[in-house]
mmCIF file of C-alpha atoms in Angstrom:
data_model
loop_
_atom_site.group_PDB
_atom_site.id
_atom_site.type_symbol
_atom_site.label_atom_id
_atom_site.label_comp_id
_atom_site.label_asym_id
_atom_site.label_seq_id
_atom_site.Cartn_x
_atom_site.Cartn_y
_atom_site.Cartn_z
ATOM 1 C CA MET A 554 -55.093 -7.396 5.045
ATOM 2 C CA SER A 555 -53.366 -10.388 3.497
ATOM 3 C CA SER A 556 -54.937 -13.820 3.623
ATOM 4 C CA ASP A 557 -52.145 -14.934 5.971
ATOM 5 C CA ASN A 558 -53.395 -12.532 8.641
ATOM 6 C CA ARG A 559 -57.031 -13.581 8.559
ATOM 7 C CA PRO A 560 -58.345 -15.379 11.598
ATOM 8 C CA ALA A 561 -58.951 -19.073 11.013
ATOM 9 C CA ARG A 562 -62.587 -20.050 10.582
ATOM 10 C CA LYS A 563 -63.965 -22.364 13.164
ATOM 11 C CA SER A 564 -64.936 -25.598 11.513
ATOM 12 C CA ARG A 565 -68.397 -26.836 12.275
ATOM 13 C CA ARG A 566 -68.217 -29.935 14.395
ATOM 14 C CA GLN A 567 -69.760 -32.965 12.774
ATOM 15 C CA ARG A 568 -72.266 -34.970 14.752
ATOM 16 C CA LYS A 569 -72.651 -38.691 14.265
ATOM 17 C CA ILE A 570 -76.188 -39.900 14.862
ATOM 18 C CA PRO A 571 -76.559 -43.670 15.485
ATOM 19 C CA VAL A 572 -79.082 -45.324 13.163
ATOM 20 C CA ALA A 573 -78.787 -49.041 13.946
ATOM 21 C CA ALA A 574 -76.372 -51.882 14.499
ATOM 22 C CA VAL A 575 -75.082 -53.224 11.187
ATOM 23 C CA HIS A 576 -76.489 -56.692 11.980
ATOM 24 C CA ASP A 577 -79.956 -55.124 12.417
ATOM 25 C CA PHE A 578 -79.747 -53.334 9.054
ATOM 26 C CA PRO A 579 -79.254 -56.026 6.364
ATOM 27 C CA PRO A 580 -78.979 -55.345 2.614
ATOM 28 C CA GLY A 581 -82.304 -54.384 1.046
ATOM 29 C CA THR A 582 -83.651 -52.702 4.162
ATOM 30 C CA ARG A 583 -84.274 -49.069 4.999
ATOM 31 C CA MET A 584 -84.966 -46.978 8.051
ATOM 32 C CA GLU A 585 -86.410 -43.561 8.691
ATOM 33 C CA VAL A 586 -84.566 -41.368 11.175
ATOM 34 C CA LYS A 587 -85.859 -38.104 12.587
ATOM 35 C CA VAL A 588 -83.208 -35.549 13.532
ATOM 36 C CA GLY A 589 -84.921 -32.543 15.055
ATOM 37 C CA SER A 590 -87.752 -31.855 12.619
ATOM 38 C CA VAL A 591 -85.962 -33.415 9.618
ATOM 39 C CA GLN A 592 -86.901 -36.857 8.302
ATOM 40 C CA ILE A 593 -83.977 -38.762 6.779
ATOM 41 C CA ALA A 594 -84.352 -42.019 4.836
ATOM 42 C CA VAL A 595 -81.399 -44.409 5.224
ATOM 43 C CA PHE A 596 -80.985 -47.382 2.859
ATOM 44 C CA ASN A 597 -78.710 -50.427 2.757
ATOM 45 C CA VAL A 598 -78.143 -51.185 -0.933
ATOM 46 C CA ALA A 599 -76.052 -54.350 -1.293
ATOM 47 C CA GLY A 600 -74.021 -53.435 1.806
ATOM 48 C CA ASP A 601 -73.548 -49.757 0.911
ATOM 49 C CA PHE A 602 -75.425 -47.192 2.993
ATOM 50 C CA TYR A 603 -77.084 -44.079 1.585
ATOM 51 C CA ALA A 604 -79.109 -41.360 3.287
ATOM 52 C CA LEU A 605 -81.412 -38.820 1.653
ATOM 53 C CA TYR A 606 -83.787 -36.133 2.800
ATOM 54 C CA GLY A 607 -86.808 -38.241 3.735
ATOM 55 C CA ARG A 608 -89.680 -36.322 2.149
ATOM 56 C CA CYS A 609 -90.436 -35.912 -1.542
ATOM 57 C CA PRO A 610 -90.551 -32.196 -2.349
ATOM 58 C CA HIS A 611 -93.637 -32.705 -4.531
ATOM 59 C CA GLN A 612 -96.174 -33.539 -1.812
ATOM 60 C CA SER A 613 -94.060 -34.690 1.147
ATOM 61 C CA ALA A 614 -94.505 -38.431 0.620
ATOM 62 C CA PRO A 615 -92.200 -40.434 2.934
ATOM 63 C CA LEU A 616 -89.337 -41.634 0.758
ATOM 64 C CA SER A 617 -88.359 -44.353 3.234
ATOM 65 C CA ARG A 618 -91.455 -46.190 1.953
ATOM 66 C CA GLY A 619 -90.445 -45.950 -1.712
ATOM 67 C CA ARG A 620 -89.255 -48.965 -3.661
ATOM 68 C CA LEU A 621 -85.779 -49.414 -5.091
ATOM 69 C CA GLN A 622 -85.464 -50.461 -8.715
ATOM 70 C CA GLY A 623 -83.624 -49.511 -11.896
ATOM 71 C CA THR A 624 -84.783 -47.145 -14.618
ATOM 72 C CA VAL A 625 -84.734 -46.732 -18.378
ATOM 73 C CA ILE A 626 -82.196 -44.266 -19.734
ATOM 74 C CA CYS A 627 -81.633 -42.949 -23.243
ATOM 75 C CA ASN A 628 -78.754 -40.574 -23.920
ATOM 76 C CA ALA A 629 -75.584 -40.071 -25.946
ATOM 77 C CA ASP A 630 -73.798 -42.709 -23.817
ATOM 78 C CA THR A 631 -76.338 -45.324 -24.969
ATOM 79 C CA CYS A 632 -76.239 -44.071 -28.602
ATOM 80 C CA TRP A 633 -79.802 -42.841 -28.023
ATOM 81 C CA GLU A 634 -81.036 -46.395 -27.528
ATOM 82 C CA THR A 635 -83.144 -47.145 -24.456
ATOM 83 C CA GLU A 636 -81.307 -49.137 -21.831
ATOM 84 C CA TRP A 637 -82.137 -50.430 -18.347
ATOM 85 C CA ALA A 638 -79.697 -48.934 -15.843
ATOM 86 C CA TYR A 639 -78.982 -48.302 -12.155
ATOM 87 C CA GLU A 640 -80.598 -51.541 -10.965
ATOM 88 C CA GLY A 641 -81.410 -51.222 -7.254
ATOM 89 C CA GLU A 642 -80.211 -47.587 -7.135
ATOM 90 C CA VAL A 643 -83.394 -45.763 -8.133
ATOM 91 C CA LEU A 644 -85.716 -44.689 -5.336
ATOM 92 C CA VAL A 645 -89.315 -44.322 -6.474
ATOM 93 C CA CYS A 646 -91.498 -41.901 -4.513
ATOM 94 C CA PRO A 647 -94.471 -43.815 -3.081
ATOM 95 C CA GLY A 648 -96.740 -40.816 -3.695
ATOM 96 C CA HIS A 649 -96.395 -40.007 -7.384
ATOM 97 C CA GLY A 650 -93.585 -42.163 -8.761
ATOM 98 C CA MET A 651 -90.835 -39.541 -9.125
ATOM 99 C CA GLU A 652 -87.475 -41.306 -9.436
ATOM 100 C CA TYR A 653 -84.288 -40.313 -7.582
ATOM 101 C CA HIS A 654 -80.791 -41.733 -7.938
ATOM 102 C CA ILE A 655 -80.066 -42.914 -4.412
ATOM 103 C CA ARG A 656 -76.309 -42.258 -4.693
ATOM 104 C CA SER A 657 -76.631 -38.569 -5.659
ATOM 105 C CA GLY A 658 -80.200 -37.554 -4.752
ATOM 106 C CA LYS A 659 -80.686 -36.320 -8.344
ATOM 107 C CA ALA A 660 -84.179 -36.698 -9.786
ATOM 108 C CA PHE A 661 -84.360 -38.391 -13.174
ATOM 109 C CA GLY A 662 -85.860 -36.088 -15.798
ATOM 110 C CA TYR A 663 -86.044 -33.004 -13.571
ATOM 111 C CA ASP A 664 -83.670 -30.314 -12.377
ATOM 112 C CA LEU A 665 -84.135 -31.358 -8.774
ATOM 113 C CA ARG A 666 -81.822 -32.890 -6.202
ATOM 114 C CA LEU A 667 -82.594 -34.191 -2.723
ATOM 115 C CA ARG A 668 -80.135 -33.443 0.023
ATOM 116 C CA THR A 669 -77.867 -36.408 0.702
ATOM 117 C CA TYR A 670 -76.108 -37.228 3.950
ATOM 118 C CA GLU A 671 -72.901 -39.098 4.653
ATOM 119 C CA VAL A 672 -73.279 -42.478 6.340
ATOM 120 C CA VAL A 673 -70.428 -44.272 8.110
ATOM 121 C CA VAL A 674 -70.056 -47.610 9.833
ATOM 122 C CA GLU A 675 -68.050 -47.474 13.056
ATOM 123 C CA GLU A 676 -67.656 -50.224 15.624
ATOM 124 C CA GLY A 677 -70.577 -52.171 14.188
ATOM 125 C CA GLN A 678 -72.931 -49.156 14.144
ATOM 126 C CA VAL A 679 -74.445 -47.381 11.139
ATOM 127 C CA LYS A 680 -74.269 -43.624 11.775
ATOM 128 C CA LEU A 681 -75.429 -40.478 9.982
ATOM 129 C CA VAL A 682 -72.852 -37.718 9.761
ATOM 130 C CA LEU A 683 -74.422 -34.274 10.138
#
């Protein structure tokens, strides 16, 4: 059977879950949203919204309570010199200090990535796209 004769796949419908009104969610704040049994941490970083799986995989610490900061990096891009980077974009687990890049969910120093979720602003509302 050629690919032209295959039935079209049904696309999964995206749900938009309201989080808060934009005016109630100023830069530097965060909220924890529960969707079914899943905790999702939503952050406003300088007017940009990011959402990550809300529990640290190490011991389930609530990531919505973690602090945002930068981190020290040292790699070929810095000529192997230490450099402060990602100011305000590094989420630190409140349980054991593991660091995650809030934009990608990637853990610094480990082969681990948290699930990230799309966040949109529509008609003055911050919404999770699932």
